């Protein structure tokens, strides 16, 4: 990085508020973006299942600001929006196709009370929590609608499945739902019965897949694409639960209904991270918004763009053991294992223009 900065082949722009006017950078810096960019990767989004939709409004505005940048840019821009598997919950078929799907709130975990969204189709009775999924749903379909009405930029929707610990260390943030469930296992000895089948993708594999898509997803006349980033090897939830129980040394965990699982969590020690999700579980039980079944992300088309995705290991044996033992070790130590921050960056081309 230092070498590229000194050679002026890498430009860093700092902003305190990406959702502000001009993305929070100076007018000069924004002008530089307008004159030079050809690729945007939009991944910034808070993952918090306890937040209502209103908390995500700034990030929807940020999406709007980035579209404005695409439209005003000198070069034709391809906008990569990192969407989420959560935006498709309750999709009816077994495999979700790699294409735009009708903007139905029913395909997402449902929330907020009688909201008026960007489209009339998205007005629906909703509950108060789980703004994450619906915000991704709104952003995804807003971008598709804008692109189709004014195709002044290229658009790639990247629906990302569950990212898990990497293949080397298994380190997985204890602030995510699955690690929270694993951490609670010695106390509750149970998992919810209804959960998605396991197509978790290790974090390092996910990064390589994204990198390869950015390189291979060139402008060949297809201005709208949908990619799925998920493990091609789909494992039944029950079989993975049994292996987790074996690794954790608790035997075969019980698979219970959400109401019973919530009651068990309520009886667990206050120090367990999973207790932070009690408002979410209570809301799901009250409003009936936890899906009864889940589809999986189809990846057949995306495999053509990524060798790393084709080589993605199944979540069994050594990887699962590293994940489970890492989570339990973090809980017993009282602090999560520290891992370095990872930054994804890169120029559109390694060639530079001396006049630019």
Tab-separated table of C-alpha atoms in Angstrom, residues 28 34 119 190 282 336 341 350:
chain	number	residue	atom	x	y	z
A	28	UNK	CA	-12.601	18.049	-5.443
A	34	UNK	CA	-16.822	11.167	-11.258
A	119	UNK	CA	-42.816	0.166	-4.662
A	190	UNK	CA	-30.392	-27.860	21.840
A	282	UNK	CA	-39.759	-13.091	21.021
A	336	UNK	CA	-13.348	-13.341	21.523
A	341	UNK	CA	-8.991	-6.592	10.070
A	350	UNK	CA	-2.920	-2.426	-13.128
